[in-house]
Short mmCIF file of C-alpha atoms and ligand atoms in Angstrom, two decimals:
data_model
loop_
_atom_site.label_atom_id
_atom_site.label_comp_id
_atom_site.label_asym_id
_atom_site.label_seq_id
_atom_site.Cartn_x
_atom_site.Cartn_y
_atom_site.Cartn_z
CA MET A 284 83.74 22.39 11.14
CA THR A 285 86.06 19.65 12.28
CA ASN A 286 86.60 16.62 10.14
CA ALA A 287 84.21 13.82 11.16
CA SER A 288 87.14 11.39 11.20
CA THR A 289 88.89 13.41 13.93
CA PRO A 290 86.27 13.93 16.61
CA LEU A 291 86.98 16.70 19.06
CA GLN A 292 85.36 16.95 22.48
CA VAL A 293 85.10 20.01 24.66
CA ALA A 294 85.26 19.34 28.41
CA LYS A 295 84.28 21.92 31.03
CA PHE A 296 85.31 21.67 34.67
CA GLY A 297 83.42 23.73 37.26
CA GLY A 298 84.59 25.45 40.44
CA THR A 299 84.73 22.45 42.79
CA SER A 300 86.44 20.41 40.05
CA VAL A 301 89.38 22.85 40.03
CA ALA A 302 89.27 23.78 43.73
CA ASP A 303 92.61 22.25 44.75
CA PHE A 304 95.50 20.12 43.52
CA THR A 305 93.71 16.81 44.08
CA ALA A 306 90.68 18.02 42.14
CA LEU A 307 92.87 19.31 39.29
CA SER A 308 94.61 15.92 39.13
CA GLN A 309 91.20 14.26 38.76
CA CYS A 310 90.41 16.65 35.87
CA ALA A 311 93.72 15.71 34.28
CA SER A 312 93.02 12.00 34.52
CA ILE A 313 89.59 12.49 32.87
CA ILE A 314 91.23 14.50 30.07
CA VAL A 315 93.97 11.91 29.54
CA SER A 316 91.51 9.00 29.53
CA ASP A 317 89.83 10.29 26.35
CA PRO A 318 92.21 11.43 23.60
CA THR A 319 89.35 13.18 21.77
CA THR A 320 89.20 15.76 24.59
CA ARG A 321 91.17 18.54 22.89
CA VAL A 322 89.62 21.67 24.39
CA VAL A 323 89.20 22.16 28.12
CA VAL A 324 87.24 25.05 29.63
CA VAL A 325 87.69 25.88 33.30
CA SER A 326 85.91 27.92 35.95
CA ALA A 327 87.56 29.76 38.80
CA ALA A 328 88.35 27.59 41.85
CA ALA A 329 85.36 27.28 44.22
CA GLY A 330 84.92 30.43 46.31
CA VAL A 331 87.19 32.63 44.19
CA THR A 332 84.54 34.36 42.03
CA ASN A 333 82.35 35.07 45.08
CA ARG A 334 85.30 36.82 46.72
CA LEU A 335 86.16 38.70 43.53
CA VAL A 336 82.54 39.89 43.31
CA GLU A 337 82.87 41.29 46.86
CA LEU A 338 86.09 43.00 45.81
CA THR A 339 84.30 44.83 42.99
CA GLN A 340 82.57 47.06 45.58
CA ALA A 341 84.37 50.40 45.48
CA ASP A 342 83.41 51.24 49.09
CA LEU A 343 84.64 48.02 50.72
CA PRO A 344 86.56 48.72 53.98
CA ASN A 345 90.30 48.25 53.51
CA ASN A 346 90.64 45.45 56.09
CA GLU A 347 87.91 43.45 54.29
CA ARG A 348 89.70 44.04 50.99
CA GLN A 349 92.99 42.75 52.39
CA ARG A 350 91.30 39.70 53.93
CA LEU A 351 89.66 38.73 50.63
CA LEU A 352 92.88 39.21 48.64
CA LYS A 353 94.73 36.98 51.10
CA GLU A 354 92.05 34.27 50.96
CA ILE A 355 92.18 34.16 47.15
CA ALA A 356 95.99 34.05 47.18
CA ALA A 357 95.85 31.18 49.72
CA ILE A 358 93.59 29.12 47.42
CA GLU A 359 95.84 29.64 44.38
CA TYR A 360 99.19 29.20 46.18
CA ALA A 361 98.01 26.00 47.89
CA ILE A 362 97.89 24.56 44.36
CA VAL A 363 101.14 26.19 43.19
CA ASP A 364 102.91 24.63 46.21
CA GLN A 365 102.13 21.17 44.83
CA LEU A 366 103.59 21.96 41.41
CA SER A 367 107.17 22.01 40.29
CA GLY A 368 109.04 24.76 38.44
CA SER A 369 109.46 28.44 39.21
CA GLU A 370 107.68 29.60 36.05
CA ILE A 371 104.22 28.65 37.23
CA ARG A 372 104.79 30.49 40.53
CA ALA A 373 105.94 33.58 38.63
CA ALA A 374 102.89 33.40 36.35
CA VAL A 375 100.48 33.14 39.31
CA ASP A 376 102.41 35.94 41.11
CA ALA A 377 101.85 38.14 38.05
CA LEU A 378 98.09 37.43 37.97
CA LEU A 379 97.69 38.06 41.69
CA THR A 380 99.63 41.33 41.42
CA GLN A 381 97.30 42.33 38.59
CA MET A 382 94.37 41.41 40.88
CA ALA A 383 95.68 43.65 43.71
CA ASN A 384 96.26 46.55 41.27
CA LEU A 385 92.74 46.25 39.88
CA VAL A 386 91.27 46.20 43.39
CA ASP A 387 93.24 49.34 44.20
CA ARG A 388 91.99 51.11 41.06
CA ILE A 389 88.40 50.03 41.81
CA SER A 390 88.66 51.53 45.31
CA HIS A 391 89.43 54.92 43.73
CA CYS A 392 87.00 54.80 40.88
CA THR A 393 83.45 55.99 40.26
CA GLY A 394 80.63 55.69 37.75
CA ASP A 395 81.19 54.20 34.34
CA GLN A 396 84.81 53.25 34.96
CA LEU A 397 83.79 50.61 37.49
CA ALA A 398 82.16 47.98 35.24
CA PRO A 399 85.13 47.36 32.89
CA LEU A 400 87.53 47.19 35.83
CA ALA A 401 85.18 44.82 37.66
CA ASP A 402 85.09 42.41 34.71
CA SER A 403 88.90 42.45 34.43
CA LEU A 404 89.05 41.64 38.11
CA LEU A 405 86.48 38.83 37.83
CA SER A 406 88.53 37.25 35.04
CA ILE A 407 91.45 36.55 37.38
CA GLY A 408 89.85 33.40 38.87
CA GLU A 409 89.40 31.67 35.52
CA ARG A 410 92.84 32.83 34.35
CA CYS A 411 94.50 31.27 37.41
CA SER A 412 92.63 27.97 36.94
CA SER A 413 93.63 27.58 33.29
CA LEU A 414 97.27 28.30 34.09
CA LEU A 415 97.26 25.75 36.91
CA LEU A 416 95.45 22.97 35.04
CA THR A 417 97.80 23.43 32.08
CA GLN A 418 100.75 22.93 34.41
CA VAL A 419 99.19 19.85 36.04
CA LEU A 420 98.72 18.34 32.57
CA LYS A 421 102.27 19.22 31.51
CA GLN A 422 103.64 17.51 34.59
CA LEU A 423 101.81 14.36 33.50
CA GLY A 424 103.56 14.56 30.15
CA VAL A 425 100.58 15.97 28.23
CA ASP A 426 101.38 18.59 25.61
CA ALA A 427 98.98 21.23 26.96
CA VAL A 428 98.74 24.92 26.20
CA ASN A 429 97.03 27.71 28.14
CA PHE A 430 94.92 29.72 25.66
CA ASP A 431 93.54 33.20 26.37
CA VAL A 432 89.85 32.87 25.45
CA THR A 433 89.48 36.66 25.04
CA ARG A 434 91.31 36.20 21.71
CA VAL A 435 88.27 34.38 20.32
CA MET A 436 85.22 34.98 22.58
CA ARG A 437 84.00 38.26 21.07
CA THR A 438 81.10 39.86 22.94
CA ASP A 439 79.23 43.14 23.04
CA GLY A 440 80.40 45.69 25.60
CA HIS A 441 77.75 45.01 28.23
CA HIS A 442 79.92 44.39 31.25
CA GLY A 443 78.64 41.87 33.77
CA LYS A 444 76.40 40.09 31.29
CA ALA A 445 77.86 40.44 27.84
CA THR A 446 76.27 38.83 24.80
CA PRO A 447 78.63 36.70 22.70
CA ASP A 448 78.90 37.29 18.97
CA CYS A 449 78.69 33.72 17.67
CA ALA A 450 79.77 34.52 14.10
CA SER A 451 82.99 36.22 15.27
CA LEU A 452 83.61 33.48 17.80
CA THR A 453 83.34 30.80 15.10
CA LEU A 454 85.70 32.63 12.74
CA ASN A 455 88.23 33.32 15.49
CA ALA A 456 88.04 29.84 17.01
CA LEU A 457 88.48 28.07 13.68
CA GLU A 458 91.43 30.28 12.82
CA GLN A 459 93.23 30.61 16.13
CA LEU A 460 92.17 27.74 18.37
CA LEU A 461 91.33 24.75 16.20
CA PRO A 462 94.82 24.41 14.62
CA LEU A 463 96.35 24.10 18.10
CA THR A 464 94.14 21.10 18.93
CA GLU A 465 95.91 18.95 16.35
CA ASN A 466 98.91 18.49 18.58
CA GLN A 467 97.97 19.96 21.92
CA VAL A 468 95.29 19.94 24.57
CA VAL A 469 94.05 23.52 24.72
CA VAL A 470 93.09 24.73 28.21
CA THR A 471 91.07 27.92 28.27
CA GLN A 472 88.82 30.04 30.48
CA GLY A 473 85.05 29.95 30.78
CA PHE A 474 82.92 32.95 31.83
CA ILE A 475 85.04 35.66 30.18
CA GLY A 476 85.31 37.32 26.78
CA ALA A 477 86.31 40.65 25.27
CA ASP A 478 84.53 43.38 23.35
CA ASP A 479 85.71 44.82 20.02
CA GLU A 480 88.21 47.07 21.78
CA GLY A 481 89.70 44.18 23.71
CA ASN A 482 88.13 45.16 27.06
CA VAL A 483 87.43 42.10 29.20
CA THR A 484 83.74 41.20 29.65
CA THR A 485 81.93 38.47 31.59
CA LEU A 486 78.91 36.39 30.57
CA GLY A 487 77.09 36.42 33.94
CA ARG A 488 77.42 34.15 36.98
CA GLY A 489 77.82 30.46 36.21
CA GLY A 490 78.71 31.42 32.63
CA SER A 491 81.46 28.85 32.07
CA ASP A 492 78.93 26.21 30.98
CA PHE A 493 77.69 28.68 28.36
CA SER A 494 81.27 29.44 27.22
CA ALA A 495 81.97 25.74 26.79
CA ALA A 496 78.75 25.19 24.80
CA LEU A 497 79.58 28.16 22.54
CA LEU A 498 83.11 26.88 21.94
CA ALA A 499 81.80 23.38 21.22
CA GLU A 500 79.41 24.84 18.65
CA ALA A 501 82.09 27.06 17.08
CA LEU A 502 84.54 24.16 16.77
CA GLY A 503 81.96 21.66 15.49
CA ALA A 504 82.71 19.41 18.49
CA SER A 505 81.40 15.86 18.58
CA ALA A 506 80.37 16.22 22.23
CA LEU A 507 80.46 18.58 25.20
CA ALA A 508 81.19 17.18 28.66
CA ILE A 509 80.25 19.22 31.71
CA TRP A 510 82.21 17.88 34.70
CA THR A 511 80.88 18.99 38.07
CA ASP A 512 80.29 17.80 41.65
CA VAL A 513 77.27 15.53 40.98
CA ASN A 514 77.04 12.45 38.77
CA GLY A 515 74.53 13.92 36.35
CA ILE A 516 71.27 15.79 36.34
CA TYR A 517 68.80 14.64 38.98
CA SER A 518 65.03 14.79 39.19
CA CYS A 519 65.60 17.76 41.51
CA ASP A 520 68.59 19.45 43.13
CA PRO A 521 69.84 16.66 45.47
CA ARG A 522 70.69 19.33 48.03
CA VAL A 523 66.99 20.08 48.30
CA VAL A 524 65.41 16.64 47.79
CA VAL A 525 67.64 13.94 49.26
CA ASP A 526 65.97 11.10 47.39
CA ALA A 527 66.10 12.81 43.99
CA LYS A 528 67.03 10.33 41.23
CA PRO A 529 69.73 10.67 38.56
CA ILE A 530 68.40 10.93 35.00
CA ALA A 531 70.27 8.85 32.40
CA GLU A 532 69.01 10.67 29.32
CA LEU A 533 67.25 13.96 28.65
CA SER A 534 66.07 15.72 25.50
CA PHE A 535 67.47 19.16 24.65
CA SER A 536 64.01 20.66 25.26
CA GLU A 537 63.69 19.17 28.74
CA ALA A 538 67.25 20.13 29.67
CA ALA A 539 66.72 23.67 28.37
CA GLU A 540 63.61 24.03 30.55
CA MET A 541 65.50 22.68 33.57
CA ALA A 542 68.40 25.06 33.04
CA THR A 543 66.12 28.04 32.39
CA PHE A 544 64.04 27.32 35.47
CA GLY A 545 66.97 27.24 37.78
CA SER A 546 68.64 23.86 37.91
CA LYS A 547 71.93 25.48 38.79
CA ILE A 548 73.77 22.50 37.37
CA LEU A 549 73.65 24.19 33.95
CA HIS A 550 73.79 27.89 33.15
CA PRO A 551 70.40 28.78 31.55
CA ALA A 552 71.90 29.59 28.15
CA THR A 553 73.99 26.39 27.83
CA ILE A 554 71.56 24.24 25.90
CA LEU A 555 70.81 26.71 23.11
CA PRO A 556 74.18 26.44 21.29
CA ALA A 557 74.25 22.67 21.89
CA GLN A 558 70.77 22.26 20.45
CA ARG A 559 71.56 24.57 17.51
CA SER A 560 74.62 22.54 16.62
CA GLN A 561 73.12 19.18 17.70
CA THR A 562 76.09 18.59 20.00
CA PRO A 563 75.29 15.91 22.60
CA VAL A 564 76.03 17.06 26.15
CA PHE A 565 77.23 14.79 28.94
CA VAL A 566 77.03 15.82 32.61
CA GLY A 567 79.15 13.84 35.05
CA CYS A 568 81.05 13.97 38.31
CA THR A 569 84.76 14.81 38.25
CA ARG A 570 85.40 12.85 41.47
CA ALA A 571 83.60 9.72 40.20
CA PRO A 572 83.58 9.55 36.40
CA GLU A 573 83.01 5.78 36.57
CA GLN A 574 79.50 6.40 37.94
CA GLY A 575 78.40 7.74 34.55
CA GLY A 576 76.01 10.64 34.24
CA THR A 577 73.33 12.23 32.10
CA TRP A 578 73.34 12.45 28.30
CA ILE A 579 71.39 15.30 26.75
CA ARG A 580 70.47 14.66 23.14
CA ASN A 581 67.97 15.66 20.53
CA HIS A 582 65.97 12.47 20.83
CA CYS A 583 65.75 10.24 23.83
CA GLU A 584 63.88 7.03 24.41
CA SER A 585 61.81 7.98 27.42
CA ARG A 586 59.46 10.97 27.48
CA PRO A 587 57.83 10.78 30.90
CA LYS A 588 55.01 13.09 31.85
CA PHE A 589 56.98 14.30 34.87
CA ARG A 590 60.74 14.53 34.52
CA ALA A 591 62.02 16.88 37.17
CA LEU A 592 61.46 19.86 39.44
CA SER A 593 63.56 22.98 39.10
CA LEU A 594 63.70 25.65 41.67
CA ARG A 595 64.99 29.16 41.45
CA ARG A 596 65.39 31.30 44.50
CA GLY A 597 65.98 35.07 44.54
CA GLN A 598 62.88 35.96 42.54
CA THR A 599 61.34 39.42 42.63
CA LEU A 600 57.73 40.08 41.75
CA LEU A 601 57.11 43.48 40.24
CA THR A 602 53.49 44.52 39.89
CA ALA A 603 52.73 47.57 37.79
CA HIS A 604 49.31 49.16 38.37
CA SER A 605 47.87 51.76 36.02
CA LEU A 606 44.34 52.82 35.22
CA ASN A 607 45.70 53.83 31.80
CA MET A 608 45.99 50.16 31.01
CA LEU A 609 42.24 49.82 30.83
CA HIS A 610 41.16 49.55 27.17
CA SER A 611 44.39 51.19 26.05
CA GLN A 612 47.07 50.07 23.61
CA GLY A 613 50.80 50.15 24.03
CA PHE A 614 51.04 50.10 27.85
CA LEU A 615 52.90 46.79 27.91
CA ALA A 616 55.15 47.87 25.05
CA GLU A 617 56.14 50.98 27.00
CA LEU A 618 56.72 49.03 30.20
CA PHE A 619 58.82 46.40 28.43
CA ALA A 620 60.84 49.05 26.59
CA ILE A 621 61.82 50.63 29.93
CA LEU A 622 62.77 47.23 31.38
CA ALA A 623 64.79 46.43 28.25
CA ARG A 624 66.68 49.74 28.53
CA HIS A 625 67.68 48.63 32.04
CA ARG A 626 68.75 45.23 30.64
CA ILE A 627 66.14 43.41 32.70
CA SER A 628 64.81 40.25 31.20
CA VAL A 629 61.29 39.47 32.24
CA ASP A 630 60.45 35.91 33.08
CA LEU A 631 56.82 35.24 33.81
CA ILE A 632 53.88 37.53 33.25
CA THR A 633 50.28 37.62 34.36
CA THR A 634 47.89 40.44 33.65
CA SER A 635 44.60 41.78 34.99
CA GLU A 636 42.51 44.70 33.81
CA VAL A 637 44.62 47.40 35.39
CA SER A 638 47.82 45.69 36.43
CA VAL A 639 50.54 43.45 35.19
CA ALA A 640 52.72 41.25 37.37
CA LEU A 641 56.21 40.23 36.23
CA THR A 642 58.92 38.11 37.78
CA LEU A 643 62.53 39.20 37.60
CA ASP A 644 65.33 36.79 38.19
CA GLN A 645 68.08 38.09 40.47
CA THR A 646 70.08 34.86 40.19
CA GLY A 647 70.19 35.16 36.40
CA SER A 648 71.36 38.75 36.53
CA ASP A 649 74.81 40.08 35.84
CA SER A 650 78.16 39.16 37.39
CA SER A 651 78.16 42.16 39.73
CA GLY A 652 75.51 40.72 42.07
CA ARG A 653 73.83 44.15 42.25
CA SER A 654 70.04 44.36 42.63
CA LEU A 655 68.04 44.43 39.40
CA ILE A 656 65.59 47.02 40.67
CA THR A 657 67.49 50.29 40.80
CA GLU A 658 66.40 53.81 41.74
CA ALA A 659 66.89 54.79 38.09
CA LEU A 660 64.45 52.08 36.96
CA LEU A 661 61.80 53.08 39.52
CA GLU A 662 62.17 56.75 38.54
CA GLU A 663 61.60 55.92 34.90
CA LEU A 664 58.57 53.76 35.69
CA ALA A 665 56.95 56.31 38.05
CA PRO A 666 55.16 58.44 35.37
CA LEU A 667 53.78 55.27 33.73
CA CYS A 668 52.49 53.25 36.66
CA ARG A 669 52.48 52.60 40.39
CA VAL A 670 54.98 49.88 41.17
CA GLU A 671 54.85 47.31 43.94
CA VAL A 672 57.88 45.11 44.62
CA GLU A 673 57.88 41.80 46.54
CA ARG A 674 61.11 39.96 47.23
CA ASP A 675 62.22 36.66 48.79
CA LEU A 676 60.14 34.57 46.44
CA SER A 677 61.06 31.32 44.71
CA LEU A 678 59.94 29.87 41.44
CA LEU A 679 59.21 26.17 41.28
CA ALA A 680 58.83 24.53 37.87
CA VAL A 681 57.45 21.10 37.07
CA ILE A 682 59.31 19.92 33.97
CA GLY A 683 58.04 17.12 31.76
CA ASN A 684 56.37 16.25 28.49
CA HIS A 685 52.89 17.07 27.15
CA ILE A 686 52.18 18.99 30.35
CA ALA A 687 49.96 21.49 28.57
CA HIS A 688 47.82 18.70 27.10
CA THR A 689 47.46 16.30 30.01
CA SER A 690 44.40 16.58 32.21
CA GLY A 691 44.61 16.35 35.96
CA ILE A 692 48.09 17.80 36.39
CA GLY A 693 46.90 21.05 37.96
CA ILE A 694 45.00 19.31 40.72
CA ARG A 695 47.98 17.14 41.66
CA VAL A 696 50.24 20.16 41.83
CA LEU A 697 47.78 22.27 43.81
CA ASP A 698 47.20 19.41 46.19
CA ALA A 699 50.93 19.24 46.96
CA ILE A 700 51.11 23.01 47.46
CA GLY A 701 48.43 22.64 50.14
CA ASP A 702 47.42 25.86 51.85
CA SER A 703 50.64 27.76 51.08
CA ASN A 704 50.08 31.06 49.32
CA ILE A 705 50.80 30.99 45.57
CA ARG A 706 51.87 34.43 44.31
CA MET A 707 51.74 33.48 40.62
CA PHE A 708 50.83 30.42 38.58
CA CYS A 709 51.86 29.99 34.92
CA GLN A 710 51.09 27.26 32.48
CA GLY A 711 50.40 27.11 28.80
CA ALA A 712 53.30 28.67 26.94
CA SER A 713 55.36 25.49 26.90
CA ALA A 714 54.45 21.82 26.63
CA HIS A 715 57.31 21.12 28.98
CA ASN A 716 56.57 23.11 32.10
CA LEU A 717 54.18 24.42 34.66
CA CYS A 718 55.52 26.83 37.24
CA PHE A 719 54.50 28.91 40.21
CA LEU A 720 55.88 31.41 42.65
CA VAL A 721 55.85 30.92 46.44
CA ALA A 722 57.60 32.40 49.48
CA SER A 723 61.23 31.24 49.67
CA SER A 724 60.66 30.16 53.28
CA GLU A 725 58.16 27.53 52.07
CA VAL A 726 59.71 26.39 48.82
CA GLU A 727 61.82 23.48 50.12
CA ALA A 728 58.89 21.85 51.91
CA ILE A 729 56.64 22.26 48.85
CA THR A 730 59.36 20.90 46.54
CA ASN A 731 59.78 17.80 48.68
CA ARG A 732 56.01 17.17 48.81
CA LEU A 733 55.70 17.65 45.07
CA HIS A 734 58.68 15.40 44.36
CA ALA A 735 57.23 12.64 46.54
CA ARG A 736 53.89 12.86 44.71
CA LEU A 737 55.03 13.28 41.11
CA LEU A 738 58.47 11.74 40.85
CA ASN A 739 58.84 8.92 43.34
P1 LIG B 859 79.99 23.88 38.89
O1 LIG B 859 80.82 24.71 39.81
O2 LIG B 859 80.64 22.57 38.54
O3 LIG B 859 79.53 24.64 37.69
P2 LIG B 859 77.43 24.22 40.15
O4 LIG B 859 77.48 24.42 41.64
O5 LIG B 859 77.21 25.43 39.31
O6 LIG B 859 78.72 23.43 39.72
O7 LIG B 859 76.30 23.15 39.79
C1 LIG B 859 76.30 21.90 40.43
C2 LIG B 859 75.22 21.90 41.51
O8 LIG B 859 73.95 22.07 40.91
C3 LIG B 859 75.08 20.62 42.29
O9 LIG B 859 75.96 20.55 43.38
C4 LIG B 859 73.61 20.65 42.74
O10 LIG B 859 73.45 21.06 44.07
C5 LIG B 859 72.98 21.71 41.86
N1 LIG B 859 71.78 21.24 41.16
C6 LIG B 859 70.67 21.99 40.99
N2 LIG B 859 69.74 21.30 40.37
C7 LIG B 859 70.25 20.08 40.10
C8 LIG B 859 69.74 18.91 39.45
N3 LIG B 859 68.52 18.87 38.94
N4 LIG B 859 70.56 17.84 39.36
C9 LIG B 859 71.80 17.86 39.85
N5 LIG B 859 72.33 18.94 40.49
C10 LIG B 859 71.57 20.05 40.61
N1 LIG B 860 83.42 31.50 38.04
C1 LIG B 860 82.16 32.00 37.52
C2 LIG B 860 81.10 31.99 38.62
O1 LIG B 860 81.37 31.54 39.72
C3 LIG B 860 81.70 31.26 36.31
C4 LIG B 860 81.39 29.77 36.52
O2 LIG B 860 81.81 29.20 37.53
O3 LIG B 860 80.74 29.20 35.67
O4 LIG B 860 80.04 32.48 38.39
MG1 LIG B 861 77.97 26.10 37.48
#
C-alpha cells in the first residue's frame, strides 16, 4: 500500500484520447496538471485494435493484410512525425516490424498456435501508444518512463480473455512499478498481460479500463481517473439518446450494473477492483477536462429510483429444449458445465418445464471477435438437448435503486415497450436493475421512449 501522505493516482486514457498527436498532448497536459498522477495506462490509438483483430485471421487475403498493416503504420507514424529525436522513430519501427512478422507467422499457422500469436499481435497497439505518450511527456520536460506491463500483469493462459492473478499483480507491482513512481511518471499499457511462461495475453475487448482498475488496486491508489471522449457517465449512451444527462455521482453498485449491462464507457469488470479497494473512480473527457465528469464512490448523496439505461447489442439467445428436464435433477448443472468448458459466461436465464433460455454476450467475449457459439459447442450439447439459437438481439437494462421493491415499475416499462416483441424479461436478482431482450432493430426506439418516460 502507498503511504497516505503521498497519494498516487492512476489515469487511463482510451483509444480516442491517444488517437493522434493533439490528443496525446491533451493527455500530457492532464497528467502534468495533477502531480499525484504517477501511473498512466493507455489503450491503442482509435481504430488500431479493430485492424489488429482483422489481422489475426489466418486466411485473410494478402492485399487486405497489406492494406491493414499500412493503415496502422500511417496512424502511428503520423504521431512520430510530430516528435523529435530518431530514437522514438527507431522504437516504433521495431514494433511495426514485429507486427508484420507476427502477421506473417499467423498467415502460416493453424490450430493452437494461433491464439498466442494473436495476443502478441494485439498487444502492438497498446505498446505503440505507451511509447508515444512517454515521448510526448519527455518533450514537455516530464521525467516519464515507458513500463512493460507484462512484467507485472500476471494472468492465466486463456488467450483472448485471460483472467488476471491479483495476488501476483500486487506483489509484482509493489516491487517493480511502485518504486519508479517516486521520481517518474510511469506510462504503461492497458489490455495486455502475460502468463507464467511470459506469453502475452489479452483481457478481452475494452480491457484497458479493467487493467487500470487492477493496477490502482494493486498500488493502493487514492483514485482512478478514466479519461475518454465524453465528460462522464450519462443517463444513457449519448450516441443513442441525444438528450441523455450527465451524472455527477454514482455508487459503485450502480456503476457496476451499468458497466455489466453494456454501458461501453466502462469495461464490465472495471468496478470490481475499485469497489474491493474502495478506490474512487472519476470519468471525464480528455478534450474538455474543465467540464468535470462523474465520480463513482461507495456512498453517494442521491439514490434515485431510476438512474440510467444501459444497452448491449450483439446478444444471442440460446434455448435448450429437453424432455429429460422434466422432474429431473442435474440437467442445468450439465448444461452449465458444457458452457463453462467452452468459456461461455451465461448472462440471463429463464426456465420453463422442458426448456431453459440463456443469453450469451458476444460483445463481452474474447479479443478475437470470433462467434461464441461454435460447432464444437453445438456438438457437445446435441446429446443433451435440442438447441435453438436466435441472434441480433439487444439487452436493455433499467438501472436504479430499490427497483425490486418498488411497485408500478413493470407497468411503466411495459408501457414504453409498447407492442414490440419482448424475447426475455428479467427482474428480481438485483435491487438495481430490470432488463429485457428485444430485436436489435427496435432497441434504439424503445430506449428513447423509455428514457423520455423514466429519466427526463
Ligand atoms: P475509450 O476508447 O476511451 O475506452 P469507449 O468508446 O470504450 O472509450 O467508451 C466511450 C463511449 O461510451 C462514449 O463515446 C459513449 O458513446 C459510450 N457510452 C455508452 N454508454 C454511455 C453512458 N451511459 N454514458 C456515457 N457514454 C456512454
Ligand atoms: N485496445 C483495446 C480494445 O480496443 C483495449 C481498450 O481499448 O480498452 O479493445
Ligand atoms: Mg473503452
